[in-house]
XYZ file of C-alpha atoms in Angstrom:
463
model
C -17.531 25.970 36.013
C -19.137 22.258 37.333
C -17.782 19.467 35.234
C -20.783 17.329 33.029
C -20.985 13.618 34.457
C -22.743 11.290 32.085
C -24.124 8.062 33.360
C -22.615 5.305 32.209
C -25.687 3.396 31.087
C -26.475 6.454 29.068
C -23.311 5.850 27.006
C -24.265 2.293 26.712
C -27.245 3.195 24.911
C -25.746 5.788 23.197
C -22.951 3.171 21.910
C -25.706 0.786 20.885
C -27.313 2.934 18.707
C -24.743 3.881 16.856
C -23.731 0.160 16.222
C -25.824 -0.253 13.513
C -24.385 2.987 11.593
C -20.860 1.647 12.367
C -20.958 -1.924 11.081
C -22.917 -0.738 7.892
C -19.611 0.132 6.464
C -17.868 -2.572 7.348
C -20.004 -5.726 5.888
C -18.089 -5.363 2.419
C -14.395 -5.938 4.029
C -14.776 -9.293 5.962
C -12.927 -11.009 3.662
C -13.391 -14.860 3.224
C -15.573 -14.384 6.520
C -18.180 -12.532 4.649
C -21.781 -13.504 4.467
C -22.909 -14.722 1.124
C -25.660 -11.400 1.162
C -22.938 -9.233 1.148
C -22.309 -10.529 -2.839
C -25.769 -10.616 -3.038
C -27.888 -8.169 -1.204
C -31.479 -8.500 -2.776
C -31.015 -12.017 -0.822
C -31.897 -10.063 2.599
C -34.913 -9.010 1.267
C -35.998 -12.272 -0.789
C -33.094 -15.465 0.329
C -35.091 -17.265 -3.063
C -34.920 -14.756 -5.109
C -32.951 -14.674 -8.385
C -31.565 -11.067 -8.542
C -32.022 -8.844 -11.633
C -31.963 -10.333 -14.728
C -29.001 -10.973 -16.685
C -28.388 -8.497 -19.596
C -26.638 -9.704 -22.497
C -25.999 -13.606 -21.722
C -25.086 -14.244 -25.464
C -26.711 -17.671 -25.048
C -28.735 -18.860 -28.272
C -32.684 -19.207 -27.121
C -32.122 -22.841 -29.132
C -29.776 -23.707 -26.819
C -30.905 -26.284 -23.569
C -28.581 -27.070 -20.517
C -27.276 -30.692 -20.867
C -24.586 -31.017 -17.517
C -24.434 -28.737 -14.511
C -21.218 -28.920 -12.181
C -21.383 -27.005 -9.132
C -18.476 -26.434 -7.076
C -19.428 -25.068 -3.379
C -17.829 -23.682 -0.265
C -19.365 -24.854 2.617
C -22.367 -22.434 4.313
C -21.744 -19.872 7.341
C -19.661 -21.661 9.987
C -18.713 -21.255 13.455
C -15.066 -19.667 14.551
C -12.021 -22.489 14.906
C -11.046 -23.697 18.120
C -7.550 -21.475 17.578
C -9.829 -18.620 16.833
C -11.682 -18.816 19.623
C -8.714 -19.438 22.323
C -7.522 -15.850 20.665
C -10.618 -14.230 21.725
C -10.578 -15.820 25.018
C -7.553 -14.172 25.396
C -8.338 -10.920 24.168
C -11.535 -10.925 26.557
C -9.224 -11.950 29.897
C -7.087 -8.955 28.948
C -10.630 -6.912 29.066
C -11.458 -8.213 31.795
C -7.742 -7.918 33.752
C -8.614 -4.511 33.771
C -12.109 -4.349 34.580
C -11.275 -3.659 38.301
C -10.293 -0.321 37.237
C -13.228 0.389 35.038
C -15.989 -0.338 37.504
C -16.355 2.903 38.481
C -18.751 5.113 36.455
C -15.987 7.467 35.863
C -13.618 5.152 34.469
C -16.560 3.339 32.636
C -17.237 6.740 31.062
C -13.787 7.373 30.052
C -13.765 4.094 28.226
C -17.164 2.858 27.404
C -16.144 0.791 24.631
C -13.948 -1.427 26.934
C -16.547 -1.268 29.444
C -19.497 -2.731 26.954
C -16.672 -5.362 25.877
C -15.890 -6.353 29.073
C -19.175 -7.417 29.493
C -20.087 -8.807 26.580
C -20.918 -12.310 27.293
C -18.359 -14.825 25.703
C -20.578 -17.719 24.076
C -18.624 -19.238 21.750
C -16.550 -22.494 22.828
C -14.323 -24.837 21.366
C -16.112 -27.660 21.069
C -17.523 -25.165 18.027
C -14.617 -25.470 16.489
C -15.262 -24.314 12.879
C -18.806 -26.515 12.649
C -21.773 -25.303 10.099
C -23.936 -22.885 12.058
C -27.670 -23.064 11.614
C -27.316 -20.038 9.020
C -24.899 -22.228 7.058
C -28.032 -24.805 6.512
C -30.059 -22.425 5.554
C -27.289 -20.702 2.757
C -27.034 -24.050 1.591
C -31.487 -24.997 0.956
C -31.998 -21.760 -0.276
C -29.024 -22.063 -2.594
C -30.198 -25.475 -3.683
C -33.974 -23.955 -4.319
C -32.200 -20.934 -6.485
C -30.189 -23.339 -8.477
C -33.141 -25.668 -9.254
C -35.020 -22.703 -10.535
C -32.231 -21.066 -12.481
C -31.788 -25.025 -14.204
C -35.389 -26.216 -13.576
C -35.130 -28.694 -16.711
C -31.908 -30.128 -15.113
C -33.463 -30.246 -11.711
C -36.863 -31.851 -12.270
C -37.821 -34.579 -10.558
C -36.220 -37.922 -10.837
C -32.916 -37.036 -12.448
C -30.101 -37.860 -11.016
C -27.498 -35.772 -8.218
C -24.516 -36.675 -7.712
C -23.134 -35.154 -4.433
C -19.720 -35.095 -3.001
C -18.032 -33.254 -0.293
C -14.474 -32.434 1.769
C -14.573 -35.080 5.055
C -14.756 -32.046 6.969
C -18.033 -32.202 9.099
C -19.179 -28.196 7.847
C -19.316 -29.521 4.463
C -21.041 -33.048 5.097
C -23.604 -30.953 6.296
C -23.655 -28.514 3.801
C -24.344 -31.324 1.105
C -26.714 -32.818 3.595
C -28.599 -28.920 3.566
C -28.224 -28.507 -0.361
C -29.788 -32.200 -0.793
C -32.879 -30.994 1.467
C -33.503 -28.066 -0.323
C -34.132 -29.906 -3.612
C -37.187 -31.644 -1.989
C -38.185 -35.514 -1.611
C -38.562 -35.877 -5.784
C -34.710 -35.792 -6.379
C -32.670 -38.898 -7.100
C -29.140 -39.592 -5.654
C -28.820 -42.307 -7.814
C -28.730 -46.042 -6.446
C -26.689 -44.903 -3.442
C -29.096 -42.646 -1.604
C -28.086 -42.649 1.579
C -24.559 -41.111 1.771
C -22.875 -37.570 0.362
C -19.694 -39.238 -0.985
C -16.196 -37.979 0.428
C -13.794 -37.259 -1.984
C -11.278 -35.574 -0.052
C -8.960 -36.158 -3.368
C -10.367 -33.579 -5.228
C -12.254 -31.360 -2.200
C -9.059 -31.338 -0.694
C -6.767 -31.806 -2.846
C -3.967 -29.410 -1.454
C -3.699 -32.204 1.325
C -2.553 -34.430 -0.906
C -0.261 -32.263 -2.443
C 3.683 -32.559 -0.876
C 5.351 -29.582 -2.253
C 2.042 -27.434 -1.053
C 2.347 -29.017 2.005
C 5.778 -28.643 2.796
C 6.860 -25.125 0.842
C 3.762 -23.287 1.292
C 1.512 -24.334 4.693
C 4.100 -25.679 7.044
C 6.944 -22.973 5.944
C 6.692 -20.117 7.735
C 9.043 -17.907 5.140
C 6.404 -18.712 2.335
C 4.158 -15.749 4.257
C 7.020 -13.243 4.594
C 4.295 -10.551 3.173
C 1.665 -11.666 5.627
C 4.159 -11.138 8.416
C 5.534 -7.920 6.881
C 2.067 -6.282 6.839
C 1.406 -6.942 10.181
C 4.421 -5.386 11.676
C 3.983 -2.524 9.236
C 2.611 1.188 9.077
C -0.871 0.022 8.800
C -1.404 -2.429 10.999
C 0.233 -0.540 13.721
C -2.091 2.344 13.438
C -4.697 0.274 13.699
C -3.267 -1.872 16.553
C -2.716 1.611 18.088
C -6.334 2.525 17.646
C -7.904 -0.422 19.012
C -5.808 -0.153 21.889
C -6.473 3.210 22.930
C -10.357 2.543 22.612
C -10.023 -0.524 25.185
C -7.792 1.453 27.407
C -4.930 -1.361 27.091
C -1.136 -0.304 26.931
C -0.292 -0.864 23.243
C 1.979 -3.684 23.768
C -0.965 -5.477 25.237
C -2.211 -6.177 21.880
C -0.903 -7.700 18.286
C -2.083 -7.990 14.753
C -3.333 -11.325 15.378
C -5.466 -10.296 18.466
C -6.823 -7.098 16.651
C -8.037 -9.434 13.611
C -9.883 -11.820 15.531
C -11.571 -8.607 17.358
C -12.602 -7.980 13.808
C -13.649 -11.714 13.187
C -15.627 -11.558 15.823
C -17.648 -8.470 14.632
C -17.958 -10.649 11.306
C -18.865 -13.880 12.857
C -21.422 -12.351 14.721
C -23.406 -10.611 11.692
C -22.953 -13.567 9.949
C -24.106 -16.364 12.732
C -26.521 -14.267 14.552
C -27.601 -11.782 12.171
C -26.875 -9.122 14.788
C -24.043 -5.652 14.829
C -21.514 -6.716 17.850
C -20.140 -4.487 20.252
C -16.692 -5.678 18.608
C -17.552 -3.900 15.124
C -17.351 -0.277 17.256
C -13.773 -0.353 17.326
C -13.180 -0.057 13.841
C -14.063 2.511 11.209
C -14.154 1.877 7.381
C -10.765 2.830 7.021
C -9.559 -0.043 9.269
C -11.540 -2.356 7.550
C -9.714 -2.180 4.454
C -6.785 -2.675 6.014
C -7.784 -5.476 7.947
C -9.564 -6.717 4.899
C -5.878 -6.282 2.910
C -4.291 -8.613 5.597
C -6.902 -11.081 4.972
C -6.672 -10.779 1.217
C -2.728 -11.100 1.523
C -2.883 -14.184 3.135
C -5.337 -16.030 0.969
C -3.313 -14.424 -2.133
C 0.061 -16.093 -0.809
C -1.275 -19.547 0.051
C -4.334 -20.194 -2.095
C -3.869 -17.839 -4.714
C -1.592 -16.390 -7.297
C 1.375 -15.799 -4.532
C 2.999 -19.262 -5.985
C 2.675 -21.260 -8.589
C 1.869 -24.532 -6.432
C -1.035 -22.931 -4.804
C -2.905 -23.199 -8.139
C -1.301 -25.799 -9.873
C -2.512 -28.053 -7.265
C -5.713 -27.851 -8.036
C -5.582 -28.877 -11.880
C -6.597 -32.707 -10.382
C -9.598 -31.000 -10.184
C -10.053 -28.831 -13.106
C -9.109 -32.119 -14.809
C -11.791 -33.756 -13.413
C -14.515 -31.048 -14.370
C -13.383 -31.498 -17.836
C -13.697 -35.272 -17.933
C -17.540 -35.132 -17.005
C -18.228 -32.395 -19.444
C -16.708 -34.770 -22.068
C -18.640 -37.583 -21.348
C -21.785 -35.294 -21.275
C -20.752 -34.139 -24.550
C -20.034 -37.695 -26.044
C -23.425 -39.022 -24.653
C -25.176 -36.292 -26.334
C -23.316 -37.037 -29.430
C -24.431 -40.688 -29.066
C -28.487 -39.623 -28.230
C -27.821 -41.557 -24.821
C -29.398 -39.987 -21.833
C -26.744 -37.831 -19.372
C -25.763 -40.119 -16.756
C -24.843 -37.120 -14.557
C -26.970 -34.022 -15.252
C -26.250 -32.176 -11.926
C -23.091 -32.804 -10.113
C -22.554 -31.109 -6.983
C -19.006 -31.009 -4.389
C -18.927 -28.943 -1.391
C -15.595 -27.692 -0.364
C -13.889 -25.038 1.118
C -12.746 -21.558 -0.387
C -9.314 -23.860 -0.577
C -10.722 -25.519 -2.753
C -12.233 -22.772 -5.430
C -9.613 -19.640 -5.113
C -6.702 -22.224 -6.302
C -9.170 -23.536 -9.294
C -9.823 -19.888 -10.313
C -5.883 -18.968 -10.164
C -5.515 -21.557 -12.387
C -7.976 -20.534 -14.486
C -6.623 -16.850 -14.732
C -9.534 -15.111 -12.821
C -9.152 -12.301 -10.476
C -5.684 -11.401 -11.330
C -4.114 -8.516 -10.631
C -0.822 -6.462 -12.893
C 0.700 -6.128 -9.739
C 1.421 -8.788 -6.979
C -0.109 -8.147 -3.290
C 2.283 -7.295 -0.958
C 2.836 -5.813 2.422
C 4.087 -2.337 1.013
C 1.840 -1.722 -1.563
C -1.564 -1.463 -0.217
C -2.162 1.891 -1.646
C -1.809 0.860 -4.596
C -4.151 -1.989 -4.463
C -6.973 -0.172 -3.218
C -8.832 -1.114 -6.739
C -7.383 -4.723 -6.920
C -9.315 -7.404 -8.091
C -8.505 -9.831 -5.739
C -10.897 -9.623 -3.058
C -11.452 -12.791 -1.440
C -14.957 -11.516 0.363
C -16.020 -11.302 -3.164
C -14.868 -14.351 -4.712
C -15.153 -16.590 -1.697
C -17.874 -15.708 0.874
C -19.595 -18.425 2.262
C -21.533 -20.466 0.204
C -19.546 -19.331 -2.555
C -20.475 -21.373 -5.789
C -18.748 -22.259 -8.849
C -21.051 -22.983 -11.507
C -20.346 -24.757 -14.948
C -22.992 -25.080 -17.203
C -22.615 -27.328 -20.607
C -25.105 -26.321 -23.647
C -26.339 -28.630 -26.230
C -27.568 -25.875 -29.044
C -29.428 -26.174 -31.930
C -30.111 -24.448 -35.803
C -26.133 -23.474 -35.139
C -24.231 -22.038 -38.111
C -21.475 -24.581 -37.638
C -20.480 -27.942 -35.729
C -18.408 -26.308 -32.977
C -21.450 -24.338 -32.078
C -23.100 -26.872 -31.020
C -22.015 -27.462 -27.727
C -21.515 -24.312 -25.541
C -20.577 -23.485 -21.542
C -20.986 -20.597 -19.416
C -19.723 -20.026 -16.134
C -21.482 -18.534 -12.681
C -19.720 -17.406 -10.016
C -21.491 -16.714 -6.885
C -24.735 -17.199 -9.018
C -23.211 -13.772 -11.879
C -21.989 -14.746 -15.062
C -17.826 -14.739 -15.684
C -16.768 -13.483 -18.573
C -13.948 -16.031 -20.244
C -10.302 -14.907 -20.406
C -10.064 -15.977 -23.638
C -12.956 -14.005 -25.328
C -14.591 -11.270 -22.546
C -17.668 -12.816 -23.172
C -20.433 -14.947 -20.958
C -20.840 -17.947 -23.668
C -17.953 -19.759 -24.978
C -17.974 -22.518 -27.548
C -16.808 -25.985 -25.571
C -14.390 -25.822 -28.180
C -12.716 -22.810 -27.900
C -12.593 -23.188 -24.039
C -10.712 -26.874 -24.091
C -8.527 -24.792 -26.830
C -7.980 -21.661 -24.434
C -6.954 -24.409 -21.472
C -5.662 -27.206 -23.535
C -1.851 -26.809 -21.636
C -3.445 -27.237 -18.141
C -5.804 -30.636 -19.671
C -3.016 -31.905 -21.405
C 0.785 -30.863 -18.937
C -0.642 -30.480 -15.261
C -0.182 -33.487 -14.301
C -1.006 -33.402 -10.435
C 1.842 -36.157 -9.228
C 4.634 -34.512 -10.808
C 3.461 -31.544 -9.997
C 2.889 -32.345 -6.176
C 5.886 -33.876 -5.809
C 8.849 -32.708 -3.762
C 12.043 -31.759 -5.326
C 14.699 -34.002 -4.868
C 17.264 -31.102 -4.414
C 17.741 -29.921 -0.967
C 17.511 -25.981 -2.298
C 15.598 -23.576 -0.131
C 11.677 -23.387 0.396
C 11.617 -19.589 -1.315
C 13.874 -20.537 -4.275
C 11.678 -23.531 -4.961
C 8.486 -21.141 -4.766
């Protein structure tokens, strides 16, 4: 019987048609490289939509907002230089086998590898984590939505305090946020520059204990390393090697992860479905998401106490400004800082949320409990995607039953009301909130928390 020969061009066309379907199941698993639209899908249709109305916010109608404090992650960015180098390494391995794949038969046998070898490498190391055009749009649209949600606070000539991490992507995100508000908004006495404040936005860099015992300590990431070498990742690596017609020895977890992240970057930056997406099934994506979440858990989340304790300097600053607004209100003075917006990183928001007790699972994330963590709370793609935002809103309420109800607070994460840890409600009196976090507010001292231990114990003992 004659064999059926299929033209490589036809196979490529079929592959492109299937990419859209293949990648649709991956979008929810890109971890910290997730698009903001994957958290709020209604924004795909209308980037200025405020989404479905919140049900049961519990806010009395007599309450008016006094102060808004917004902590933002920068918008969509390009890959870092290290990620670009790894992608270049992976592509070089594909190109080395290209001569053998130039024949029609070889391309038919390995269509994914042929397509990826032909893919144009448009990233260069000079992009190194810089803000992408989509990132500017992320910030401009977020500013307009926040102004629409809180029009009294964002009214013309109200004062805006705008600060940022020193990283270029954050400074540009802050500038884009400011542009989104239009020309009538006041930046106070100094309208020219966004204030750089790394002590709050990059507190982790200034915490010697965190840097020595987590950031620069390879053993601190032992769970991440174990998962990379475990059965789940091994299966994904073998599957990708087979699809690329490469010996499995040519690949490792890091190279497979960079292929997966390239799928996410192409979607977030260019809104296209990359041929790199075709390497992965939804089950593969879940494994790679867990790898990303493991790293965030042990480096920025609940893995070690110092991860979250290092953020108490930011936490306390938030409450100092809320305290000041309450005092000004009680004295019938105008609120000096009605809107405070600070632009940082996923690494700024994640430790702060852990300090406050959000998204904590009963069982720690580990290399050997992937299956049991299928329904975990700690999923970074839902918590800190690009343009993630944590907003504290302080209200003054008239016609209250008792004085404690006069000042109330709501928190929003990615424009959704959060349930407070102490009450499971979306509204809290300011007094109750301060009482719940009294220990952190009074006893978490950044200098003491971040001081390196004088005794020369091992890092794991200290952690």
